[in-house]
mmCIF file with all atom_site columns, C-alpha atoms in Angstrom:
data_model
loop_
_atom_site.group_PDB
_atom_site.id
_atom_site.type_symbol
_atom_site.label_atom_id
_atom_site.label_alt_id
_atom_site.label_comp_id
_atom_site.label_asym_id
_atom_site.label_entity_id
_atom_site.label_seq_id
_atom_site.pdbx_PDB_ins_code
_atom_site.Cartn_x
_atom_site.Cartn_y
_atom_site.Cartn_z
_atom_site.occupancy
_atom_site.B_iso_or_equiv
_atom_site.pdbx_formal_charge
_atom_site.auth_seq_id
_atom_site.auth_comp_id
_atom_site.auth_asym_id
_atom_site.auth_atom_id
_atom_site.pdbx_PDB_model_num
ATOM 1   C CA . SER A 1 1   ? -5.189  1.531   -17.670 1.00 52.00 ? 23  SER A CA 1
ATOM 2   C CA . GLN A 1 2   ? -7.298  3.057   -14.967 1.00 55.00 ? 24  GLN A CA 1
ATOM 3   C CA . GLU A 1 3   ? -5.614  5.545   -12.702 1.00 81.00 ? 25  GLU A CA 1
ATOM 4   C CA . LEU A 1 4   ? -6.475  7.154   -9.424  1.00 92.00 ? 26  LEU A CA 1
ATOM 5   C CA . GLU A 1 5   ? -5.846  10.875  -9.231  1.00 94.00 ? 27  GLU A CA 1
ATOM 6   C CA . GLN A 1 6   ? -5.223  12.411  -5.867  1.00 96.00 ? 28  GLN A CA 1
ATOM 7   C CA . SER A 1 7   ? -5.415  16.087  -5.079  1.00 96.00 ? 29  SER A CA 1
ATOM 8   C CA . PRO A 1 8   ? -3.795  18.099  -3.830  1.00 97.00 ? 30  PRO A CA 1
ATOM 9   C CA . GLN A 1 9   ? -0.340  16.635  -4.322  1.00 95.00 ? 31  GLN A CA 1
ATOM 10  C CA . SER A 1 10  ? 0.858   18.303  -1.138  1.00 96.00 ? 32  SER A CA 1
ATOM 11  C CA . LEU A 1 11  ? -0.712  20.351  1.596   1.00 96.00 ? 33  LEU A CA 1
ATOM 12  C CA . ILE A 1 12  ? 0.588   22.481  4.446   1.00 97.00 ? 34  ILE A CA 1
ATOM 13  C CA . VAL A 1 13  ? -1.906  23.543  7.090   1.00 97.00 ? 35  VAL A CA 1
ATOM 14  C CA . GLN A 1 14  ? -1.808  25.220  10.437  1.00 97.00 ? 36  GLN A CA 1
ATOM 15  C CA . GLU A 1 15  ? -2.602  23.072  13.420  1.00 97.00 ? 37  GLU A CA 1
ATOM 16  C CA . GLY A 1 16  ? -6.301  23.146  14.190  1.00 97.00 ? 38  GLY A CA 1
ATOM 17  C CA . LYS A 1 17  ? -7.394  23.709  10.595  1.00 97.00 ? 39  LYS A CA 1
ATOM 18  C CA . ASN A 1 18  ? -9.640  21.376  8.633   1.00 98.00 ? 40  ASN A CA 1
ATOM 19  C CA . LEU A 1 19  ? -8.544  19.861  5.357   1.00 98.00 ? 41  LEU A CA 1
ATOM 20  C CA . THR A 1 20  ? -9.811  17.628  2.562   1.00 98.00 ? 42  THR A CA 1
ATOM 21  C CA . ILE A 1 21  ? -7.968  15.255  0.236   1.00 98.00 ? 43  ILE A CA 1
ATOM 22  C CA . ASN A 1 22  ? -9.624  13.899  -2.883  1.00 98.00 ? 44  ASN A CA 1
ATOM 23  C CA . CYS A 1 23  ? -9.228  10.692  -4.849  1.00 97.00 ? 45  CYS A CA 1
ATOM 24  C CA . THR A 1 24  ? -10.862 10.490  -8.276  1.00 96.00 ? 46  THR A CA 1
ATOM 25  C CA . SER A 1 25  ? -11.262 7.852   -10.957 1.00 93.00 ? 47  SER A CA 1
ATOM 26  C CA . SER A 1 26  ? -12.815 7.986   -14.418 1.00 88.00 ? 48  SER A CA 1
ATOM 27  C CA . LYS A 1 27  ? -14.338 4.554   -13.854 1.00 88.00 ? 49  LYS A CA 1
ATOM 28  C CA . THR A 1 28  ? -16.368 2.846   -11.164 1.00 88.00 ? 50  THR A CA 1
ATOM 29  C CA . LEU A 1 29  ? -14.396 1.674   -8.170  1.00 87.00 ? 51  LEU A CA 1
ATOM 30  C CA . TYR A 1 30  ? -15.069 -1.554  -6.339  1.00 84.00 ? 52  TYR A CA 1
ATOM 31  C CA . GLY A 1 31  ? -13.714 -0.910  -2.891  1.00 88.00 ? 53  GLY A CA 1
ATOM 32  C CA . LEU A 1 32  ? -11.825 2.236   -1.954  1.00 93.00 ? 54  LEU A CA 1
ATOM 33  C CA . TYR A 1 33  ? -9.139  2.224   0.707   1.00 95.00 ? 55  TYR A CA 1
ATOM 34  C CA . TRP A 1 34  ? -7.383  5.052   2.503   1.00 97.00 ? 56  TRP A CA 1
ATOM 35  C CA . TYR A 1 35  ? -3.962  4.547   4.004   1.00 97.00 ? 57  TYR A CA 1
ATOM 36  C CA . LYS A 1 36  ? -1.452  6.768   5.751   1.00 96.00 ? 58  LYS A CA 1
ATOM 37  C CA . GLN A 1 37  ? 2.292   6.395   5.253   1.00 93.00 ? 59  GLN A CA 1
ATOM 38  C CA . LYS A 1 38  ? 5.168   8.085   7.000   1.00 88.00 ? 60  LYS A CA 1
ATOM 39  C CA . TYR A 1 39  ? 8.273   8.473   4.869   1.00 80.00 ? 61  TYR A CA 1
ATOM 40  C CA . GLY A 1 40  ? 10.281  5.275   4.705   1.00 81.00 ? 62  GLY A CA 1
ATOM 41  C CA . GLU A 1 41  ? 7.685   3.270   6.597   1.00 87.00 ? 63  GLU A CA 1
ATOM 42  C CA . GLY A 1 42  ? 4.799   0.985   5.838   1.00 90.00 ? 64  GLY A CA 1
ATOM 43  C CA . LEU A 1 43  ? 1.182   1.918   5.251   1.00 93.00 ? 65  LEU A CA 1
ATOM 44  C CA . ILE A 1 44  ? -1.364  2.177   8.029   1.00 94.00 ? 66  ILE A CA 1
ATOM 45  C CA . PHE A 1 45  ? -4.899  1.204   7.090   1.00 95.00 ? 67  PHE A CA 1
ATOM 46  C CA . LEU A 1 46  ? -7.404  3.965   7.821   1.00 96.00 ? 68  LEU A CA 1
ATOM 47  C CA . MET A 1 47  ? -10.722 3.110   6.215   1.00 95.00 ? 69  MET A CA 1
ATOM 48  C CA . MET A 1 48  ? -12.431 1.031   3.545   1.00 94.00 ? 70  MET A CA 1
ATOM 49  C CA . LEU A 1 49  ? -15.481 2.164   1.583   1.00 95.00 ? 71  LEU A CA 1
ATOM 50  C CA . GLN A 1 50  ? -17.456 -0.103  -0.681  1.00 90.00 ? 72  GLN A CA 1
ATOM 51  C CA . LYS A 1 51  ? -20.947 1.267   -1.197  1.00 91.00 ? 73  LYS A CA 1
ATOM 52  C CA . GLY A 1 52  ? -21.937 4.373   -3.115  1.00 92.00 ? 74  GLY A CA 1
ATOM 53  C CA . GLY A 1 53  ? -22.707 7.183   -0.679  1.00 94.00 ? 75  GLY A CA 1
ATOM 54  C CA . GLU A 1 54  ? -20.916 5.419   2.157   1.00 95.00 ? 76  GLU A CA 1
ATOM 55  C CA . GLU A 1 55  ? -19.280 7.489   4.861   1.00 97.00 ? 77  GLU A CA 1
ATOM 56  C CA . LYS A 1 56  ? -17.057 6.357   7.700   1.00 97.00 ? 78  LYS A CA 1
ATOM 57  C CA . SER A 1 57  ? -15.372 8.195   10.542  1.00 96.00 ? 79  SER A CA 1
ATOM 58  C CA . HIS A 1 58  ? -12.593 7.378   12.931  1.00 91.00 ? 80  HIS A CA 1
ATOM 59  C CA . GLU A 1 59  ? -11.562 9.927   15.507  1.00 92.00 ? 81  GLU A CA 1
ATOM 60  C CA . LYS A 1 60  ? -11.086 13.157  13.513  1.00 95.00 ? 82  LYS A CA 1
ATOM 61  C CA . ILE A 1 61  ? -10.921 11.564  10.072  1.00 97.00 ? 83  ILE A CA 1
ATOM 62  C CA . THR A 1 62  ? -13.973 11.096  7.843   1.00 98.00 ? 84  THR A CA 1
ATOM 63  C CA . ALA A 1 63  ? -13.954 9.367   4.473   1.00 98.00 ? 85  ALA A CA 1
ATOM 64  C CA . LYS A 1 64  ? -16.750 9.414   1.912   1.00 97.00 ? 86  LYS A CA 1
ATOM 65  C CA . LEU A 1 65  ? -17.412 7.605   -1.362  1.00 96.00 ? 87  LEU A CA 1
ATOM 66  C CA . ASP A 1 66  ? -19.736 9.304   -3.828  1.00 94.00 ? 88  ASP A CA 1
ATOM 67  C CA . GLU A 1 67  ? -22.888 7.698   -5.194  1.00 89.00 ? 89  GLU A CA 1
ATOM 68  C CA . LYS A 1 68  ? -21.252 6.911   -8.528  1.00 90.00 ? 90  LYS A CA 1
ATOM 69  C CA . LYS A 1 69  ? -18.303 5.288   -6.728  1.00 88.00 ? 91  LYS A CA 1
ATOM 70  C CA . GLN A 1 70  ? -15.823 7.333   -8.726  1.00 93.00 ? 92  GLN A CA 1
ATOM 71  C CA . GLN A 1 71  ? -14.660 9.830   -6.148  1.00 95.00 ? 93  GLN A CA 1
ATOM 72  C CA . SER A 1 72  ? -13.693 9.665   -2.509  1.00 97.00 ? 94  SER A CA 1
ATOM 73  C CA . SER A 1 73  ? -12.727 12.373  -0.084  1.00 97.00 ? 95  SER A CA 1
ATOM 74  C CA . LEU A 1 74  ? -10.819 12.222  3.171   1.00 98.00 ? 96  LEU A CA 1
ATOM 75  C CA . HIS A 1 75  ? -11.554 15.012  5.611   1.00 98.00 ? 97  HIS A CA 1
ATOM 76  C CA . ILE A 1 76  ? -9.527  15.783  8.708   1.00 98.00 ? 98  ILE A CA 1
ATOM 77  C CA . THR A 1 77  ? -11.063 17.999  11.333  1.00 98.00 ? 99  THR A CA 1
ATOM 78  C CA . ALA A 1 78  ? -8.945  20.152  13.654  1.00 97.00 ? 100 ALA A CA 1
ATOM 79  C CA . SER A 1 79  ? -5.662  18.820  12.278  1.00 97.00 ? 101 SER A CA 1
ATOM 80  C CA . GLN A 1 80  ? -2.785  17.986  14.595  1.00 97.00 ? 102 GLN A CA 1
ATOM 81  C CA . PRO A 1 81  ? 0.937   17.436  13.950  1.00 95.00 ? 103 PRO A CA 1
ATOM 82  C CA . SER A 1 82  ? 0.301   13.702  14.397  1.00 95.00 ? 104 SER A CA 1
ATOM 83  C CA . HIS A 1 83  ? -1.796  13.790  11.208  1.00 96.00 ? 105 HIS A CA 1
ATOM 84  C CA . ALA A 1 84  ? 1.271   14.640  9.133   1.00 96.00 ? 106 ALA A CA 1
ATOM 85  C CA . GLY A 1 85  ? 2.282   12.052  6.556   1.00 96.00 ? 107 GLY A CA 1
ATOM 86  C CA . ILE A 1 86  ? 1.432   10.797  3.104   1.00 95.00 ? 108 ILE A CA 1
ATOM 87  C CA . TYR A 1 87  ? -2.158  9.798   2.472   1.00 97.00 ? 109 TYR A CA 1
ATOM 88  C CA . LEU A 1 88  ? -2.701  7.200   -0.228  1.00 96.00 ? 110 LEU A CA 1
ATOM 89  C CA . CYS A 1 89  ? -5.912  6.000   -1.788  1.00 96.00 ? 111 CYS A CA 1
ATOM 90  C CA . GLY A 1 90  ? -6.137  2.571   -3.351  1.00 94.00 ? 112 GLY A CA 1
ATOM 91  C CA . ALA A 1 91  ? -9.021  0.843   -5.077  1.00 92.00 ? 113 ALA A CA 1
ATOM 92  C CA . HIS A 1 92  ? -10.100 -2.303  -6.869  1.00 86.00 ? 114 HIS A CA 1
ATOM 93  C CA . ASN A 1 93  ? -10.930 -1.647  -10.505 1.00 75.00 ? 115 ASN A CA 1
ATOM 94  C CA . ALA A 1 94  ? -13.121 -4.711  -10.777 1.00 74.00 ? 116 ALA A CA 1
ATOM 95  C CA . GLY A 1 95  ? -15.376 -6.551  -8.381  1.00 64.00 ? 117 GLY A CA 1
ATOM 96  C CA . ASN A 1 96  ? -13.373 -9.751  -8.439  1.00 62.00 ? 118 ASN A CA 1
ATOM 97  C CA . ASN A 1 97  ? -9.936  -8.203  -8.740  1.00 69.00 ? 119 ASN A CA 1
ATOM 98  C CA . ARG A 1 98  ? -7.847  -8.503  -5.605  1.00 78.00 ? 120 ARG A CA 1
ATOM 99  C CA . LYS A 1 99  ? -5.208  -6.108  -6.901  1.00 85.00 ? 121 LYS A CA 1
ATOM 100 C CA . LEU A 1 100 ? -5.321  -2.480  -5.941  1.00 89.00 ? 122 LEU A CA 1
ATOM 101 C CA . ILE A 1 101 ? -4.552  0.506   -8.124  1.00 90.00 ? 123 ILE A CA 1
ATOM 102 C CA . TRP A 1 102 ? -3.025  3.414   -6.259  1.00 93.00 ? 124 TRP A CA 1
ATOM 103 C CA . GLY A 1 103 ? -2.978  7.164   -6.276  1.00 93.00 ? 125 GLY A CA 1
ATOM 104 C CA . LEU A 1 104 ? 0.323   9.014   -6.068  1.00 92.00 ? 126 LEU A CA 1
ATOM 105 C CA . GLY A 1 105 ? -0.385  10.209  -2.560  1.00 93.00 ? 127 GLY A CA 1
ATOM 106 C CA . THR A 1 106 ? -0.950  13.527  -0.828  1.00 96.00 ? 128 THR A CA 1
ATOM 107 C CA . SER A 1 107 ? 1.810   14.794  1.416   1.00 95.00 ? 129 SER A CA 1
ATOM 108 C CA . LEU A 1 108 ? 0.398   16.571  4.469   1.00 97.00 ? 130 LEU A CA 1
ATOM 109 C CA . ALA A 1 109 ? 2.391   18.791  6.805   1.00 97.00 ? 131 ALA A CA 1
ATOM 110 C CA . VAL A 1 110 ? 0.771   20.296  9.894   1.00 97.00 ? 132 VAL A CA 1
ATOM 111 C CA . ASN A 1 111 ? 2.529   23.264  11.419  1.00 95.00 ? 133 ASN A CA 1
ATOM 112 C CA . PRO A 1 112 ? 2.180   23.714  15.169  1.00 91.00 ? 134 PRO A CA 1
ATOM 113 C CA . GLY B 2 1   ? -5.025  -6.814  15.336  1.00 70.00 ? 24  GLY B CA 1
ATOM 114 C CA . ALA B 2 2   ? -3.867  -7.379  11.737  1.00 84.00 ? 25  ALA B CA 1
ATOM 115 C CA . VAL B 2 3   ? -0.161  -6.921  12.329  1.00 91.00 ? 26  VAL B CA 1
ATOM 116 C CA . VAL B 2 4   ? 2.316   -7.614  9.550   1.00 95.00 ? 27  VAL B CA 1
ATOM 117 C CA . SER B 2 5   ? 6.002   -7.849  10.353  1.00 95.00 ? 28  SER B CA 1
ATOM 118 C CA . GLN B 2 6   ? 8.626   -7.319  7.656   1.00 97.00 ? 29  GLN B CA 1
ATOM 119 C CA . HIS B 2 7   ? 12.338  -8.003  8.080   1.00 97.00 ? 30  HIS B CA 1
ATOM 120 C CA . PRO B 2 8   ? 14.923  -6.726  7.649   1.00 97.00 ? 31  PRO B CA 1
ATOM 121 C CA . SER B 2 9   ? 14.025  -3.050  7.713   1.00 96.00 ? 32  SER B CA 1
ATOM 122 C CA . ARG B 2 10  ? 17.222  -2.072  5.949   1.00 96.00 ? 33  ARG B CA 1
ATOM 123 C CA . VAL B 2 11  ? 19.814  -3.924  3.923   1.00 96.00 ? 34  VAL B CA 1
ATOM 124 C CA . ILE B 2 12  ? 23.051  -2.638  2.445   1.00 97.00 ? 35  ILE B CA 1
ATOM 125 C CA . CYS B 2 13  ? 25.032  -5.126  0.407   1.00 94.00 ? 36  CYS B CA 1
ATOM 126 C CA . LYS B 2 14  ? 27.419  -5.522  -2.478  1.00 95.00 ? 37  LYS B CA 1
ATOM 127 C CA . SER B 2 15  ? 26.366  -5.997  -6.064  1.00 96.00 ? 38  SER B CA 1
ATOM 128 C CA . GLY B 2 16  ? 25.829  -9.649  -6.942  1.00 96.00 ? 39  GLY B CA 1
ATOM 129 C CA . THR B 2 17  ? 24.512  -10.610 -3.510  1.00 95.00 ? 40  THR B CA 1
ATOM 130 C CA . SER B 2 18  ? 21.131  -12.270 -3.079  1.00 96.00 ? 41  SER B CA 1
ATOM 131 C CA . VAL B 2 19  ? 18.878  -10.728 -0.462  1.00 97.00 ? 42  VAL B CA 1
ATOM 132 C CA . LYS B 2 20  ? 15.894  -12.349 1.259   1.00 97.00 ? 43  LYS B CA 1
ATOM 133 C CA . ILE B 2 21  ? 13.069  -10.300 2.752   1.00 97.00 ? 44  ILE B CA 1
ATOM 134 C CA . GLU B 2 22  ? 10.511  -11.893 5.060   1.00 97.00 ? 45  GLU B CA 1
ATOM 135 C CA . CYS B 2 23  ? 6.901   -10.899 5.534   1.00 96.00 ? 46  CYS B CA 1
ATOM 136 C CA . ARG B 2 24  ? 4.925   -12.410 8.388   1.00 95.00 ? 47  ARG B CA 1
ATOM 137 C CA . SER B 2 25  ? 1.334   -11.983 9.464   1.00 93.00 ? 48  SER B CA 1
ATOM 138 C CA . LEU B 2 26  ? 1.481   -12.142 13.260  1.00 94.00 ? 49  LEU B CA 1
ATOM 139 C CA . ASP B 2 27  ? -2.139  -12.415 14.340  1.00 90.00 ? 50  ASP B CA 1
ATOM 140 C CA . PHE B 2 28  ? -4.068  -13.619 11.308  1.00 90.00 ? 51  PHE B CA 1
ATOM 141 C CA . GLN B 2 29  ? -3.794  -16.102 8.490   1.00 90.00 ? 52  GLN B CA 1
ATOM 142 C CA . ALA B 2 30  ? -2.806  -14.441 5.258   1.00 89.00 ? 53  ALA B CA 1
ATOM 143 C CA . THR B 2 31  ? -4.328  -16.304 2.339   1.00 87.00 ? 54  THR B CA 1
ATOM 144 C CA . THR B 2 32  ? -2.914  -13.701 -0.013  1.00 90.00 ? 55  THR B CA 1
ATOM 145 C CA . MET B 2 33  ? 0.241   -11.637 0.204   1.00 93.00 ? 56  MET B CA 1
ATOM 146 C CA . PHE B 2 34  ? 1.375   -8.863  -2.072  1.00 94.00 ? 57  PHE B CA 1
ATOM 147 C CA . TRP B 2 35  ? 4.842   -7.508  -2.784  1.00 96.00 ? 58  TRP B CA 1
ATOM 148 C CA . TYR B 2 36  ? 5.295   -3.898  -3.812  1.00 96.00 ? 59  TYR B CA 1
ATOM 149 C CA . ARG B 2 37  ? 8.148   -1.683  -4.812  1.00 95.00 ? 60  ARG B CA 1
ATOM 150 C CA . GLN B 2 38  ? 8.069   2.033   -4.148  1.00 92.00 ? 61  GLN B CA 1
ATOM 151 C CA . PHE B 2 39  ? 10.294  4.661   -5.739  1.00 86.00 ? 62  PHE B CA 1
ATOM 152 C CA . PRO B 2 40  ? 10.725  8.141   -4.223  1.00 81.00 ? 63  PRO B CA 1
ATOM 153 C CA . LYS B 2 41  ? 7.708   10.353  -4.804  1.00 76.00 ? 64  LYS B CA 1
ATOM 154 C CA . GLN B 2 42  ? 5.958   7.596   -6.707  1.00 79.00 ? 65  GLN B CA 1
ATOM 155 C CA . SER B 2 43  ? 3.085   5.365   -5.893  1.00 83.00 ? 66  SER B CA 1
ATOM 156 C CA . LEU B 2 44  ? 3.210   1.715   -4.970  1.00 90.00 ? 67  LEU B CA 1
ATOM 157 C CA . MET B 2 45  ? 4.094   -0.610  -7.817  1.00 93.00 ? 68  MET B CA 1
ATOM 158 C CA . LEU B 2 46  ? 2.714   -4.098  -7.429  1.00 94.00 ? 69  LEU B CA 1
ATOM 159 C CA . MET B 2 47  ? 5.336   -6.703  -8.224  1.00 96.00 ? 70  MET B CA 1
ATOM 160 C CA . ALA B 2 48  ? 3.491   -9.928  -7.520  1.00 95.00 ? 71  ALA B CA 1
ATOM 161 C CA . THR B 2 49  ? 0.592   -11.568 -5.733  1.00 92.00 ? 72  THR B CA 1
ATOM 162 C CA . SER B 2 50  ? 1.094   -14.810 -3.886  1.00 90.00 ? 73  SER B CA 1
ATOM 163 C CA . ASN B 2 51  ? -1.290  -17.323 -2.402  1.00 85.00 ? 74  ASN B CA 1
ATOM 164 C CA . GLU B 2 52  ? -0.242  -19.855 0.171   1.00 81.00 ? 75  GLU B CA 1
ATOM 165 C CA . GLY B 2 53  ? 0.944   -23.066 -1.409  1.00 79.00 ? 76  GLY B CA 1
ATOM 166 C CA . SER B 2 54  ? 0.853   -21.885 -4.997  1.00 82.00 ? 77  SER B CA 1
ATOM 167 C CA . LYS B 2 55  ? 3.083   -20.030 -7.418  1.00 86.00 ? 78  LYS B CA 1
ATOM 168 C CA . ALA B 2 56  ? 3.104   -16.280 -7.311  1.00 91.00 ? 79  ALA B CA 1
ATOM 169 C CA . THR B 2 57  ? 1.471   -14.243 -10.052 1.00 92.00 ? 80  THR B CA 1
ATOM 170 C CA . TYR B 2 58  ? 3.898   -11.651 -11.323 1.00 95.00 ? 81  TYR B CA 1
ATOM 171 C CA . GLU B 2 59  ? 2.977   -8.319  -12.869 1.00 94.00 ? 82  GLU B CA 1
ATOM 172 C CA . GLN B 2 60  ? 4.031   -7.519  -16.377 1.00 93.00 ? 83  GLN B CA 1
ATOM 173 C CA . GLY B 2 61  ? 7.645   -6.468  -16.560 1.00 93.00 ? 84  GLY B CA 1
ATOM 174 C CA . VAL B 2 62  ? 8.690   -8.086  -13.275 1.00 95.00 ? 85  VAL B CA 1
ATOM 175 C CA . GLU B 2 63  ? 11.278  -10.833 -13.743 1.00 94.00 ? 86  GLU B CA 1
ATOM 176 C CA . LYS B 2 64  ? 10.201  -13.885 -11.784 1.00 93.00 ? 87  LYS B CA 1
ATOM 177 C CA . ASP B 2 65  ? 13.704  -15.358 -11.888 1.00 94.00 ? 88  ASP B CA 1
ATOM 178 C CA . LYS B 2 66  ? 15.084  -12.155 -10.455 1.00 96.00 ? 89  LYS B CA 1
ATOM 179 C CA . PHE B 2 67  ? 12.481  -11.723 -7.728  1.00 97.00 ? 90  PHE B CA 1
ATOM 180 C CA . LEU B 2 68  ? 11.743  -15.117 -6.225  1.00 96.00 ? 91  LEU B CA 1
ATOM 181 C CA . ILE B 2 69  ? 8.619   -15.295 -4.085  1.00 94.00 ? 92  ILE B CA 1
ATOM 182 C CA . ASN B 2 70  ? 7.755   -18.117 -1.751  1.00 90.00 ? 93  ASN B CA 1
ATOM 183 C CA . HIS B 2 71  ? 4.527   -18.322 0.251   1.00 88.00 ? 94  HIS B CA 1
ATOM 184 C CA . ALA B 2 72  ? 5.052   -21.571 2.103   1.00 81.00 ? 95  ALA B CA 1
ATOM 185 C CA . SER B 2 73  ? 2.611   -21.008 4.960   1.00 89.00 ? 96  SER B CA 1
ATOM 186 C CA . LEU B 2 74  ? -0.409  -18.918 5.835   1.00 89.00 ? 97  LEU B CA 1
ATOM 187 C CA . THR B 2 75  ? 1.765   -16.587 7.886   1.00 92.00 ? 98  THR B CA 1
ATOM 188 C CA . LEU B 2 76  ? 4.981   -16.258 5.916   1.00 93.00 ? 99  LEU B CA 1
ATOM 189 C CA . SER B 2 77  ? 5.996   -15.056 2.478   1.00 94.00 ? 100 SER B CA 1
ATOM 190 C CA . THR B 2 78  ? 9.532   -14.316 1.344   1.00 95.00 ? 101 THR B CA 1
ATOM 191 C CA . LEU B 2 79  ? 10.939  -12.233 -1.482  1.00 97.00 ? 102 LEU B CA 1
ATOM 192 C CA . THR B 2 80  ? 14.460  -13.024 -2.630  1.00 97.00 ? 103 THR B CA 1
ATOM 193 C CA . VAL B 2 81  ? 16.215  -10.538 -4.853  1.00 97.00 ? 104 VAL B CA 1
ATOM 194 C CA . THR B 2 82  ? 18.746  -12.674 -6.679  1.00 96.00 ? 105 THR B CA 1
ATOM 195 C CA . SER B 2 83  ? 22.108  -11.315 -7.797  1.00 96.00 ? 106 SER B CA 1
ATOM 196 C CA . ALA B 2 84  ? 21.078  -7.809  -6.804  1.00 95.00 ? 107 ALA B CA 1
ATOM 197 C CA . HIS B 2 85  ? 22.454  -4.828  -8.708  1.00 95.00 ? 108 HIS B CA 1
ATOM 198 C CA . PRO B 2 86  ? 22.362  -1.088  -7.949  1.00 95.00 ? 109 PRO B CA 1
ATOM 199 C CA . GLU B 2 87  ? 19.214  -0.663  -10.063 1.00 94.00 ? 110 GLU B CA 1
ATOM 200 C CA . ASP B 2 88  ? 17.415  -3.007  -7.649  1.00 95.00 ? 111 ASP B CA 1
ATOM 201 C CA . SER B 2 89  ? 17.917  -0.498  -4.846  1.00 95.00 ? 112 SER B CA 1
ATOM 202 C CA . SER B 2 90  ? 14.480  0.555   -3.695  1.00 95.00 ? 113 SER B CA 1
ATOM 203 C CA . PHE B 2 91  ? 11.898  0.386   -0.924  1.00 95.00 ? 114 PHE B CA 1
ATOM 204 C CA . TYR B 2 92  ? 10.099  -2.964  -0.890  1.00 97.00 ? 115 TYR B CA 1
ATOM 205 C CA . ILE B 2 93  ? 6.835   -3.381  1.019   1.00 96.00 ? 116 ILE B CA 1
ATOM 206 C CA . CYS B 2 94  ? 4.720   -6.446  1.588   1.00 96.00 ? 117 CYS B CA 1
ATOM 207 C CA . SER B 2 95  ? 1.071   -6.619  2.479   1.00 95.00 ? 118 SER B CA 1
ATOM 208 C CA . ALA B 2 96  ? -1.205  -9.409  3.573   1.00 94.00 ? 119 ALA B CA 1
ATOM 209 C CA . SER B 2 97  ? -4.913  -10.061 3.389   1.00 90.00 ? 120 SER B CA 1
ATOM 210 C CA . SER B 2 98  ? -6.968  -12.590 5.275   1.00 86.00 ? 121 SER B CA 1
ATOM 211 C CA . SER B 2 99  ? -9.343  -13.035 2.366   1.00 78.00 ? 122 SER B CA 1
ATOM 212 C CA . PRO B 2 100 ? -8.767  -14.267 -1.192  1.00 69.00 ? 123 PRO B CA 1
ATOM 213 C CA . TYR B 2 101 ? -11.535 -11.904 -2.261  1.00 70.00 ? 124 TYR B CA 1
ATOM 214 C CA . SER B 2 102 ? -11.535 -8.172  -2.701  1.00 65.00 ? 125 SER B CA 1
ATOM 215 C CA . ASN B 2 103 ? -13.571 -7.335  0.392   1.00 76.00 ? 126 ASN B CA 1
ATOM 216 C CA . GLN B 2 104 ? -10.852 -7.123  3.012   1.00 83.00 ? 127 GLN B CA 1
ATOM 217 C CA . PRO B 2 105 ? -8.125  -4.500  3.392   1.00 90.00 ? 128 PRO B CA 1
ATOM 218 C CA . GLN B 2 106 ? -4.469  -5.254  2.875   1.00 92.00 ? 129 GLN B CA 1
ATOM 219 C CA . HIS B 2 107 ? -2.307  -4.820  5.944   1.00 94.00 ? 130 HIS B CA 1
ATOM 220 C CA . PHE B 2 108 ? 1.229   -3.664  5.342   1.00 95.00 ? 131 PHE B CA 1
ATOM 221 C CA . GLY B 2 109 ? 4.636   -4.352  6.796   1.00 96.00 ? 132 GLY B CA 1
ATOM 222 C CA . ASP B 2 110 ? 7.002   -1.498  7.590   1.00 95.00 ? 133 ASP B CA 1
ATOM 223 C CA . GLY B 2 111 ? 9.002   -2.000  4.419   1.00 96.00 ? 134 GLY B CA 1
ATOM 224 C CA . THR B 2 112 ? 12.598  -2.856  3.599   1.00 97.00 ? 135 THR B CA 1
ATOM 225 C CA . ARG B 2 113 ? 15.047  -0.274  2.311   1.00 96.00 ? 136 ARG B CA 1
ATOM 226 C CA . LEU B 2 114 ? 17.420  -2.118  -0.002  1.00 96.00 ? 137 LEU B CA 1
ATOM 227 C CA . SER B 2 115 ? 20.661  -0.437  -1.029  1.00 96.00 ? 138 SER B CA 1
ATOM 228 C CA . ILE B 2 116 ? 22.994  -2.201  -3.429  1.00 95.00 ? 139 ILE B CA 1
ATOM 229 C CA . LEU B 2 117 ? 26.527  -0.810  -3.638  1.00 93.00 ? 140 LEU B CA 1
#
């Protein structure tokens, strides 16, 4: 079965630093979603990418999907303690499949 | 917009009890709702997909008689864990989508922490 690999597994950065989280698949993805989760809570939708080469930004977070639609990156600029949490990528593995496959998540800590 | 409310947030009960968890979409009509289970340090495990007015589609290995799902309206889905046992203790999260197709994001509730004694 297709899996999504996220890297790094965990990350600790100093406040103000930039960081990048990656989400990789061995097969083409049909819709890539980034979510943020705080421990013991639900997931907050961040961004959705569907087209190869697509890039979206919201506040200090930018997400990209490569041309082959097999890899996505999430970049946070000038990180803040409020960015701390678990970042999860999810994706459809077929164009007509409503189900999402998920990465294991990247745990981010931002030290003030 | 796209708010999903999940209740209760935490349940502690004795073994053998049945527990019902509600998932409501507050400001949109959810044609499809999903129920997940999440173990510590693991990813989301999809349990079932439900569409309003029809039977839920369960993932392989998920007992449909154990985890009863009802999606009676476009804003409400319920998950009932019947005769719960300690191994059913977990974090359960629902999500809802306004589209039956794969072009809209899922919006999640805050989850339910279920502890069976």
